[in-house]
mmCIF file of C-alpha atoms and ligand atoms in Angstrom:
data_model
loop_
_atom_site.group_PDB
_atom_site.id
_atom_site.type_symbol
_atom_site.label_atom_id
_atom_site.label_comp_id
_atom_site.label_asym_id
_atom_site.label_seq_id
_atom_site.Cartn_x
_atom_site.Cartn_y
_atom_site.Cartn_z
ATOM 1 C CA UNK A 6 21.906 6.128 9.830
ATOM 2 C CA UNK A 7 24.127 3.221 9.310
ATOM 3 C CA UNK A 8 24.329 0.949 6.161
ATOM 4 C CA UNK A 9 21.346 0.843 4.817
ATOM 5 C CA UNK A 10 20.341 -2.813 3.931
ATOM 6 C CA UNK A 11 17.833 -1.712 0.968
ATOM 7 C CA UNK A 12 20.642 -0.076 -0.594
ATOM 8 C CA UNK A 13 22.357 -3.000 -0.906
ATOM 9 C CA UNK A 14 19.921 -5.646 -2.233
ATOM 10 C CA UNK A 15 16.684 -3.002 -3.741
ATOM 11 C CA UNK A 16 16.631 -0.858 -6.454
ATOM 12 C CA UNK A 17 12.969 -0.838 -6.728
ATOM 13 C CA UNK A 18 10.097 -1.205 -4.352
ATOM 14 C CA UNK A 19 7.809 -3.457 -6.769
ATOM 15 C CA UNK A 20 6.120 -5.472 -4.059
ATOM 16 C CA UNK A 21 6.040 -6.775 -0.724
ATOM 17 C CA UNK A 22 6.653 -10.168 -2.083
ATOM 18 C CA UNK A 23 10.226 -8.895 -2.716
ATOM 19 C CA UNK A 24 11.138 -7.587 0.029
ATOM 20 C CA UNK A 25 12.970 -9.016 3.356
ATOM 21 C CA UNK A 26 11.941 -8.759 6.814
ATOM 22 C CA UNK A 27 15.031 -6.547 7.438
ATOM 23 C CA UNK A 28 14.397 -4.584 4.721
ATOM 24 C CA UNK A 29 10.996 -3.708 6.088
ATOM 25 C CA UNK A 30 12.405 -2.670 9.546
ATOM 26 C CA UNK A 31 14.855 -0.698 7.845
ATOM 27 C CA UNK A 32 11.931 0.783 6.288
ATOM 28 C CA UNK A 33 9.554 1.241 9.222
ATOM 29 C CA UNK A 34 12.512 2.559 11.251
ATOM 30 C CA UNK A 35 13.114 5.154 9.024
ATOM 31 C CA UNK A 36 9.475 6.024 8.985
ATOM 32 C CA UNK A 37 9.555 6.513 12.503
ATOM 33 C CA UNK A 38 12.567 8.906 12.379
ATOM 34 C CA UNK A 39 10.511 10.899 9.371
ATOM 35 C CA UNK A 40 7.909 11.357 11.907
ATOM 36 C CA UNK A 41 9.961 12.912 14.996
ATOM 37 C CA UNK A 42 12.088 15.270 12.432
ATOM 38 C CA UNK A 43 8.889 16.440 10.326
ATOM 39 C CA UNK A 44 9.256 20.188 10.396
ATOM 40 C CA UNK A 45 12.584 20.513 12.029
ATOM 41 C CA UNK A 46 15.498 21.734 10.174
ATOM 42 C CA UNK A 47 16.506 19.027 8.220
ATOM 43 C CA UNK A 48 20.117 18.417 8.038
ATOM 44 C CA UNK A 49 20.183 16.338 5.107
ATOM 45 C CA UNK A 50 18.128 16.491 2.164
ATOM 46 C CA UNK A 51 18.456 13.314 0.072
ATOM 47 C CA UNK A 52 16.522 14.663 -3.065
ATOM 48 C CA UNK A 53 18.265 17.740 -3.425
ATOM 49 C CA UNK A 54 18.753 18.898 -6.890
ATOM 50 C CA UNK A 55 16.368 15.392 -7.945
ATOM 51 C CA UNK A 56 13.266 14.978 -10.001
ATOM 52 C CA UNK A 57 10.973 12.252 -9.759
ATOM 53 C CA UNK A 58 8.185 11.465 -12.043
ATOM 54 C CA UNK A 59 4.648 10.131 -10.774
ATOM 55 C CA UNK A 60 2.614 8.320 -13.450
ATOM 56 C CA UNK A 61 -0.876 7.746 -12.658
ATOM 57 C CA UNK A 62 -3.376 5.836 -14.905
ATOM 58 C CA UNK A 63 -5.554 5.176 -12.021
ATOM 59 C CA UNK A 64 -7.323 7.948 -9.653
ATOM 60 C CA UNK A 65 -5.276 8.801 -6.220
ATOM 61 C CA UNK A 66 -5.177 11.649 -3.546
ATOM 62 C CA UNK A 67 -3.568 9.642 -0.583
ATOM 63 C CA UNK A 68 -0.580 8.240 -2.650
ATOM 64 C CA UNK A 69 -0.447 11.049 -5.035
ATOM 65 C CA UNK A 70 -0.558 14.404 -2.693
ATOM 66 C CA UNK A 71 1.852 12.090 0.044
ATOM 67 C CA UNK A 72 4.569 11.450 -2.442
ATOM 68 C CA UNK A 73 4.259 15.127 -4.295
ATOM 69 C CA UNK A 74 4.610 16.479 -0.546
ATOM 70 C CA UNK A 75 7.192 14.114 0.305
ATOM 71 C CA UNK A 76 9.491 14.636 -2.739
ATOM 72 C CA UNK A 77 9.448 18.204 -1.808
ATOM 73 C CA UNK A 78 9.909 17.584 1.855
ATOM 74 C CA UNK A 79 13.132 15.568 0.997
ATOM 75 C CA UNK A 80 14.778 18.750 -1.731
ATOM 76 C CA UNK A 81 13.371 17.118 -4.363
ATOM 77 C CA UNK A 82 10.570 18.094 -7.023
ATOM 78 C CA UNK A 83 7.768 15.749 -8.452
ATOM 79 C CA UNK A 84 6.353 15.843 -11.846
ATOM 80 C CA UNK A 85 3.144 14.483 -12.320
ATOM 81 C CA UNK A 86 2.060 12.633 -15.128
ATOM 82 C CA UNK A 87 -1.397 11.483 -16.096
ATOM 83 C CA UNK A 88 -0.507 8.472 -18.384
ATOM 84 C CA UNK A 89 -3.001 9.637 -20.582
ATOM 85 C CA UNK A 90 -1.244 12.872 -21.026
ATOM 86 C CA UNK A 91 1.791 11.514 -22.281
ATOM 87 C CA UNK A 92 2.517 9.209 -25.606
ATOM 88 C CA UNK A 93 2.139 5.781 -23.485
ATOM 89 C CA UNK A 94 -1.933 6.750 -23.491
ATOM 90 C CA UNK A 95 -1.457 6.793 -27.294
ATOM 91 C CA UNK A 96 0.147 3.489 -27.424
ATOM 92 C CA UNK A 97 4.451 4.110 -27.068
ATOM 93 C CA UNK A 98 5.580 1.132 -25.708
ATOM 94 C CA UNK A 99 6.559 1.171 -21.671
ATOM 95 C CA UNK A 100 9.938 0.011 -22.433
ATOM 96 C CA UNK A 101 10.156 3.169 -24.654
ATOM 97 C CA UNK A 102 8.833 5.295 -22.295
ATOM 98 C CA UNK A 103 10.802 3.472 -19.422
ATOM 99 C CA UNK A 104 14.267 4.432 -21.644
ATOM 100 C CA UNK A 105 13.229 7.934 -22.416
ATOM 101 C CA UNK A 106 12.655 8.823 -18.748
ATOM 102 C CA UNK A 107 15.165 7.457 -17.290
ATOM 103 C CA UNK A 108 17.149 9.989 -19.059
ATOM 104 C CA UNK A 109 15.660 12.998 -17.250
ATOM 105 C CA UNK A 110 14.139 11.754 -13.911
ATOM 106 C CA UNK A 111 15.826 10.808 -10.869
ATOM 107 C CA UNK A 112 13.095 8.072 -10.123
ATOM 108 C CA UNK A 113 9.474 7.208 -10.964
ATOM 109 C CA UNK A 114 6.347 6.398 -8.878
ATOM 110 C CA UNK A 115 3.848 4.298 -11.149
ATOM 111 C CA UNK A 116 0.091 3.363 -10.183
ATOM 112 C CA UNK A 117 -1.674 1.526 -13.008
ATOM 113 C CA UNK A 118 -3.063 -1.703 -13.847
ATOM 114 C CA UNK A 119 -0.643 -4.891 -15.204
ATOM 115 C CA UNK A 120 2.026 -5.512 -12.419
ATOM 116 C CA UNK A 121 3.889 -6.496 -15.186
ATOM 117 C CA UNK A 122 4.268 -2.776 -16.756
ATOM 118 C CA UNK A 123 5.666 -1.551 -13.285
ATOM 119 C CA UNK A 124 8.286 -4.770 -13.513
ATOM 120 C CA UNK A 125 8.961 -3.655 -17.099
ATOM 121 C CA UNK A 126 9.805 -0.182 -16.698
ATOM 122 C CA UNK A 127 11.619 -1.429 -14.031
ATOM 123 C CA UNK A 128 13.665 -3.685 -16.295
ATOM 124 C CA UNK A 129 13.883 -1.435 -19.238
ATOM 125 C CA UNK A 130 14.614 1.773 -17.756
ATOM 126 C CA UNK A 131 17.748 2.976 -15.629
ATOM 127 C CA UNK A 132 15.928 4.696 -12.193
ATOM 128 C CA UNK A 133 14.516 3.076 -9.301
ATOM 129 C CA UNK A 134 10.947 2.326 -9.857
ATOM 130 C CA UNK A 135 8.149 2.411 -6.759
ATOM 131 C CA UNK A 136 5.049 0.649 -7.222
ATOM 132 C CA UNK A 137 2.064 3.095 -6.383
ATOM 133 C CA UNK A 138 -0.259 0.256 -6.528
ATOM 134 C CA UNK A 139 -1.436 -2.259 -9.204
ATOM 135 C CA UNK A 140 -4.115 -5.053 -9.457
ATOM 136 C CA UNK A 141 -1.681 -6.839 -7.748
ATOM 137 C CA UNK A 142 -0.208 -5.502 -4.878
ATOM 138 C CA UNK A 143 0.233 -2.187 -3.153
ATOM 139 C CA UNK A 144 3.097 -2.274 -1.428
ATOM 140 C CA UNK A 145 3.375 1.666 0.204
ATOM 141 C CA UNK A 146 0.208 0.921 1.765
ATOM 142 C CA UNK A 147 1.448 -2.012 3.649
ATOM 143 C CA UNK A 148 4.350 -0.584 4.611
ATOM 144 C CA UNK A 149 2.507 1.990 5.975
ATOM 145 C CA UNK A 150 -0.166 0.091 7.374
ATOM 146 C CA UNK A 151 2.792 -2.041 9.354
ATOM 147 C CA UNK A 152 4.504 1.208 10.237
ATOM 148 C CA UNK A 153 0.958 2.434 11.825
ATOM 149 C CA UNK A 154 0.317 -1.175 13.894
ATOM 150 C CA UNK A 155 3.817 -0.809 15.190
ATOM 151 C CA UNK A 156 3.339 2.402 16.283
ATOM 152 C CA UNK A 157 -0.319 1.707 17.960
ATOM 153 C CA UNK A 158 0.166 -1.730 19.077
ATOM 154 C CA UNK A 159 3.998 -1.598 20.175
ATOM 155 C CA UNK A 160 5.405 -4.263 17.919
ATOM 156 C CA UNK A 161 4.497 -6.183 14.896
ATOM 157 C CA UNK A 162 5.297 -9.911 15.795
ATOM 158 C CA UNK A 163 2.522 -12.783 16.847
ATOM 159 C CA UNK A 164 -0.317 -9.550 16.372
ATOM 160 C CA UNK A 165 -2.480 -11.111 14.829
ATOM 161 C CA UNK A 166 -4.452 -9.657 12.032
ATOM 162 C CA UNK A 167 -7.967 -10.371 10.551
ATOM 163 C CA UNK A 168 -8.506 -8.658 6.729
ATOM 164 C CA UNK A 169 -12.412 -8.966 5.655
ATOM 165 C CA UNK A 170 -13.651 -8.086 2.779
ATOM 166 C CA UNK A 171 -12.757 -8.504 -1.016
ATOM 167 C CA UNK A 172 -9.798 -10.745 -0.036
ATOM 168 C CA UNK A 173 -8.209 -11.293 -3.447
ATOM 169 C CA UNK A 174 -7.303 -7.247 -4.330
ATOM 170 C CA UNK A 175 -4.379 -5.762 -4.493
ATOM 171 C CA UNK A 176 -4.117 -4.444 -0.442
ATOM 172 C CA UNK A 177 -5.204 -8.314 0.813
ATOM 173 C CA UNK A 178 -2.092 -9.651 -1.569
ATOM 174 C CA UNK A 179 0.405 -7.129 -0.063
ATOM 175 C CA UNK A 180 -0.964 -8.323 3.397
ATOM 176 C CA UNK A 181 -0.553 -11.577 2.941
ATOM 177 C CA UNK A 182 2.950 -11.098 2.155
ATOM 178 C CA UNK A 183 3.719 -8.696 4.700
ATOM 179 C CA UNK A 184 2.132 -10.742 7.282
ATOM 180 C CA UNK A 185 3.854 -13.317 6.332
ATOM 181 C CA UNK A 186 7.439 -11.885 6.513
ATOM 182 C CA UNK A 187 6.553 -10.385 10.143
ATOM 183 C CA UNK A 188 5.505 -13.386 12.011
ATOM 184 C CA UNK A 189 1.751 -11.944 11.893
ATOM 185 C CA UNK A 190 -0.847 -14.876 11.668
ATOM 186 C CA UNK A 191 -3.639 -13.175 9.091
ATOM 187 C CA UNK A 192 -7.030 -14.453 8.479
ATOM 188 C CA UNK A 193 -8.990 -13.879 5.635
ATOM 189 C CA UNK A 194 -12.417 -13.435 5.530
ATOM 190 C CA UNK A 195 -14.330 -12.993 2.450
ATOM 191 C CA UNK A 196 -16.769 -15.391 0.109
ATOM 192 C CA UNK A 197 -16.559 -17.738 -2.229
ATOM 193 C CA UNK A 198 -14.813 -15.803 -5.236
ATOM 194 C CA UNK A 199 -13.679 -13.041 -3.467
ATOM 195 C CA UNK A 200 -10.670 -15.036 -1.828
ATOM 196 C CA UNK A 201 -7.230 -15.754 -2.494
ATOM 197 C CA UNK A 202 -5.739 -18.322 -5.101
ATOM 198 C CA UNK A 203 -4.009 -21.373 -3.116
ATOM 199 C CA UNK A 204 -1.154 -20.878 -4.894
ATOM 200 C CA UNK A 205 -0.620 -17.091 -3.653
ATOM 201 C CA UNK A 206 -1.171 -18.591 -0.465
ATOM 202 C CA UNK A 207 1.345 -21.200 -0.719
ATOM 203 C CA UNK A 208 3.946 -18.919 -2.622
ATOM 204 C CA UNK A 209 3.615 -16.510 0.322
ATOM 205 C CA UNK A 210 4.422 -18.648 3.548
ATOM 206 C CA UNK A 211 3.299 -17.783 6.877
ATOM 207 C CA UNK A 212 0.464 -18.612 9.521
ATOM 208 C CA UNK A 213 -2.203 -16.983 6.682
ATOM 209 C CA UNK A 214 -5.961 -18.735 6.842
ATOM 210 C CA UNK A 215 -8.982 -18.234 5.118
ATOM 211 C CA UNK A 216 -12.763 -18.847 5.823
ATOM 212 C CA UNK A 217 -16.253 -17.165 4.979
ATOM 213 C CA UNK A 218 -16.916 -16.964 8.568
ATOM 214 C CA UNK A 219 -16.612 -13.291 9.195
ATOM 215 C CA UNK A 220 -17.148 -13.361 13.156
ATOM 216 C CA UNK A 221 -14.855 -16.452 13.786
ATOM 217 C CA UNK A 222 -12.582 -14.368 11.576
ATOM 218 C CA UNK A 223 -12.787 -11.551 13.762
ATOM 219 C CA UNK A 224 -12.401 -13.584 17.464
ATOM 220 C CA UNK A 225 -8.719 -12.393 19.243
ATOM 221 C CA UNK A 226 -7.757 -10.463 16.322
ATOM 222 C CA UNK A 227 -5.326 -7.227 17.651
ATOM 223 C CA UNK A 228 -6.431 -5.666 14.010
ATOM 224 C CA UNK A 229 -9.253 -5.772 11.724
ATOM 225 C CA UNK A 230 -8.447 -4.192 8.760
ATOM 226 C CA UNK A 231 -10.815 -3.330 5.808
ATOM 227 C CA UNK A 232 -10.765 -2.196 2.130
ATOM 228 C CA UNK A 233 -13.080 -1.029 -0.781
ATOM 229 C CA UNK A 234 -15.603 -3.818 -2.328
ATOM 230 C CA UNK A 235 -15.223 -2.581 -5.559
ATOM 231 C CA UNK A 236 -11.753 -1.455 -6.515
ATOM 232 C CA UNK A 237 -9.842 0.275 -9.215
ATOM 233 C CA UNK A 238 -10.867 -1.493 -12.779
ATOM 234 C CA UNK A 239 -13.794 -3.624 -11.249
ATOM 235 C CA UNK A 240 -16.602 -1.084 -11.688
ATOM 236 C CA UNK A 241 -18.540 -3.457 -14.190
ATOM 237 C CA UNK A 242 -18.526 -5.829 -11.195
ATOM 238 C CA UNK A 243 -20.148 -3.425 -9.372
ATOM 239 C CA UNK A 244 -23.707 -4.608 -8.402
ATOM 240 C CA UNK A 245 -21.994 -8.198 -7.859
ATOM 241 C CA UNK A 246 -19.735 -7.481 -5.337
ATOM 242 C CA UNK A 247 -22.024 -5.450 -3.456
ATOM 243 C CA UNK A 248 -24.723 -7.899 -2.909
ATOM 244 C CA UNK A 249 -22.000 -10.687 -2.210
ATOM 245 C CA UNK A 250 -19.913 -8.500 0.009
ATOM 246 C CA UNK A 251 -22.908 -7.039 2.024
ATOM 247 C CA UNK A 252 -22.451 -10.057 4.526
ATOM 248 C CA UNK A 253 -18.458 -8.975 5.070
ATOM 249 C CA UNK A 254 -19.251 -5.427 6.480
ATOM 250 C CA UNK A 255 -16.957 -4.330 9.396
ATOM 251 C CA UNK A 256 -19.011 -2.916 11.910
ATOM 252 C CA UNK A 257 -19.433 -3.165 15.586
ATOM 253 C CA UNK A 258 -21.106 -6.695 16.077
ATOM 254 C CA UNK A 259 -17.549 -7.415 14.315
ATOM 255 C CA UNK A 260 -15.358 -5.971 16.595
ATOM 256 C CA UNK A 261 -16.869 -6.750 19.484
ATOM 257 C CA UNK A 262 -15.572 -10.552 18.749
ATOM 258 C CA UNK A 263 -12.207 -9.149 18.597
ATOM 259 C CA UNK A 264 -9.591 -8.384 21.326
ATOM 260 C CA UNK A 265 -10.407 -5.097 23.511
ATOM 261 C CA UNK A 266 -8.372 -2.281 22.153
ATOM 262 C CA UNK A 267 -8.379 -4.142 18.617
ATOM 263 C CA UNK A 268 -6.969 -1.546 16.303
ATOM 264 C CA UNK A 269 -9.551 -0.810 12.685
ATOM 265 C CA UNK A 270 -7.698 -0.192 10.136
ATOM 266 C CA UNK A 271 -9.388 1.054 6.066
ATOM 267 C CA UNK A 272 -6.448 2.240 3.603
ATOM 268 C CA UNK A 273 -8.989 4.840 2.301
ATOM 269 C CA UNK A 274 -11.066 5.545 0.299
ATOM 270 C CA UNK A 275 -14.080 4.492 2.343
ATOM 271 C CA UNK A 276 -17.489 4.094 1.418
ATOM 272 C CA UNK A 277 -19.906 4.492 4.639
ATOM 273 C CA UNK A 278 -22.647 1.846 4.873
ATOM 274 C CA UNK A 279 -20.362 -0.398 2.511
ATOM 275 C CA UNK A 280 -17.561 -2.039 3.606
ATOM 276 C CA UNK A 281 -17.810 -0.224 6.842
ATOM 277 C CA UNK A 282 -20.306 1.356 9.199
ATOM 278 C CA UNK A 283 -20.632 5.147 9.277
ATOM 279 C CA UNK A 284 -20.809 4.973 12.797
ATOM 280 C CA UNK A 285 -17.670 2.672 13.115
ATOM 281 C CA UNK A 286 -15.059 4.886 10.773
ATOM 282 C CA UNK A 287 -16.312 8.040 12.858
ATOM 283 C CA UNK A 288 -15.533 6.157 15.777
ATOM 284 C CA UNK A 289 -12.280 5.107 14.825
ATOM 285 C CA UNK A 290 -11.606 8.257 12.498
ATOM 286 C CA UNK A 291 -8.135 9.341 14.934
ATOM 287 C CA UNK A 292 -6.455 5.564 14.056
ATOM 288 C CA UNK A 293 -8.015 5.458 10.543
ATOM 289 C CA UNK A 294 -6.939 8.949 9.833
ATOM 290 C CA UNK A 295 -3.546 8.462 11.160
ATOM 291 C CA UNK A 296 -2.831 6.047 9.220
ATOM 292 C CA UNK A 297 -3.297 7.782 6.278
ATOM 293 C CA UNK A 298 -1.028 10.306 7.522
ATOM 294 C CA UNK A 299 1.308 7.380 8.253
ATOM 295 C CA UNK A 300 1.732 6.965 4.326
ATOM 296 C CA UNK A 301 3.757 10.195 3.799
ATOM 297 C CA UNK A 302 6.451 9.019 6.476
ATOM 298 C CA UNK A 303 6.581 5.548 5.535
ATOM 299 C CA UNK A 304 7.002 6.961 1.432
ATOM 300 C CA UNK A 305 9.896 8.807 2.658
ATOM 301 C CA UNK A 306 11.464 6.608 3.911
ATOM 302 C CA UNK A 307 11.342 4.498 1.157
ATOM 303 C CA UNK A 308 12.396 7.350 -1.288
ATOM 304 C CA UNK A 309 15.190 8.344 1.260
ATOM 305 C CA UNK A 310 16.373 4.323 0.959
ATOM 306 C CA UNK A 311 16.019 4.132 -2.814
ATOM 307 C CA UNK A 312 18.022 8.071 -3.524
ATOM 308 C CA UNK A 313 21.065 6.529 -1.908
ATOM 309 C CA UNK A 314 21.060 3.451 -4.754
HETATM 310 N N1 CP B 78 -5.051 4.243 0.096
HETATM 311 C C1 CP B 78 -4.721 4.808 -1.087
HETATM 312 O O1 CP B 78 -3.813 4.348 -1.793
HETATM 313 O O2 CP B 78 -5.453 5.903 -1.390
HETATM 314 P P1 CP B 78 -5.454 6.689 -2.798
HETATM 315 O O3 CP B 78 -6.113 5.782 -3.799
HETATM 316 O O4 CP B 78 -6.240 7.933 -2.526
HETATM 317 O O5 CP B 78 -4.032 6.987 -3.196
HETATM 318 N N1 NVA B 79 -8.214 -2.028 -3.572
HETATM 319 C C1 NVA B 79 -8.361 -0.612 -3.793
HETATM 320 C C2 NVA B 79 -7.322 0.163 -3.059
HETATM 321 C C3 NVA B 79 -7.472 1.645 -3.124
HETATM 322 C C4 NVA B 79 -6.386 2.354 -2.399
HETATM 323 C C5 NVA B 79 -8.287 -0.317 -5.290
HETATM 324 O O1 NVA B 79 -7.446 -0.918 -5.976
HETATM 325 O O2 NVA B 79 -9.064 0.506 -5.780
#
């Protein structure tokens, strides 16, 4: 590999927002080479003699079990830690716990709530910091995500994408972003309350619209991607969002406006019947499911990117 742009500009993979376009083809290339050497003798093994700490306040088995096996794949060994099983669930501050860590781990994966913890232990502490998801963004996902439309669709630019759903949570942020940054037009569609602030919008760029018209949303789109009505923190919302939402269900009237050989994409979990048909996720089960798998290469990439800072 040559010189690695991320090592010269990142320390931390926070959000999409942050990143550059070449930054996330350094990222997807790397991805791809993860995938082809999976298994083989690995010459180099950038985590060797490395620890890095996972802190979780939020439930996970994608993100959690693909970094644990992905530290490992790289040399390296995880440690995970429930935040409530450590003194930050008893109230130490994060810049505390940000300084005391940094003194024994190599690097630190955080999922949790506040974006503004992850930037903090990022500030405070002295080890490059991944963001495992907040209620803001969820920026392994995209990259991912990107990594898998690549892959399927043979390139990123002009495809254009279609997100329907709850289109103000943390995977329809990172999207607009990372849309944004790839030349991808993205429509939103999603109701009244359930879409993205103008300013976002404006801070992000790009060819991004949004309506409530889910099947104009869906006509030409190359991908129409999905994600949980109720997410992470919103469970009092619950009843809500489900009767609002019910319209925004991708099933197959909905991708039947889009192109032939339109990709469907759900970052998992998925809730049948919700916000997608049974019948369509078992039809599209070999994409969906690969691109979960796609998580673990893209996350080692990212790791391999971030050891070298
Ligand atoms: N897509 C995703 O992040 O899944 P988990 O919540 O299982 O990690
Ligand atoms: N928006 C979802 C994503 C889960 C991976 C949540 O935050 O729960």
């Amino acid at each position: 590999m040559g010189v690695s742009i991320m090592t010269q500009t990142m320390k931390h993979l926070l959000t999409i927002e942050q990143l550059s376009a070449d930054e996330i083809h350094e990222v997807l290339a790397l991805a791809r080479a993860m995938k082809a050497g999976r298994g083989k003798t690995a010459k180099h093994l950038p985590l060797t003699g490395k620890t890095w700490g996972l802190i979780f306040t939020k439930a996970s088995t994608r993100t959690r079990v693909s970094f644990e096996v992905g530290i490992r794949e790289l040399g390296g060994w995880p440690l995970y830690l429930s935040a409530n099983d450590i003194q930050l669930g008893r109230g130490e501050t994060v810049a505390d716990t940000a300084r005391v860590l940094s003194r024994y781990l190599h690097g630190v994966i955080i999922r949790t709530f506040a974006q503004e913890d992850v930037e903090e232990f990022a500030a405070c502490g002295s080890i490059p910091v991944i963001n495992a998801l907040t209620d803001d963004e969820h920026p392994c996902q995209i990259l991912a995500d990107l990594y898998t439309i690549e892959e399927k669709l043979g390139g990123l630019k002009g495809k254009r994408i279609t997100f329907v759903g709850d289109g103000d949570c943390n995977v329809a942020r990172s999207w607009i972003f990372g849309a944004a940054k790839m030349n991808m037009p993205l429509t939103i569609a999603a109701p009244h309350g359930y879409q993205p602030r103008p300013s976002l919008l404006a801070r992000a760029g790009g060819e991004v619209s949004v309506t409530d018209d889910i099947h104009a949303a869906a006509k030409g789109a190359d991908v129409l991607y999905t994600d949980v009505w109720v997410s992470m923190g919103k469970e009092s919302e619950s009843l809500d969002r489900l009767r609002i939402l019910a319209p925004y269900q991708l099933n197959a009237a909905v991708v039947s406006q889009a192109k032939p050989g339109a990709l469907v994409m759900h970052c998992l979990p998925a809730y049948r019947g919700k916000e997608i048909s049974a019948e369509l996720l078992d039809a599209r089960q070999q994409d969906i499911f690969d691109q979960a798998e796609n998580r673990l290469h893209a996350q080692k990439a990212i790791l391999t990117l971030l050891a070298k800072v």
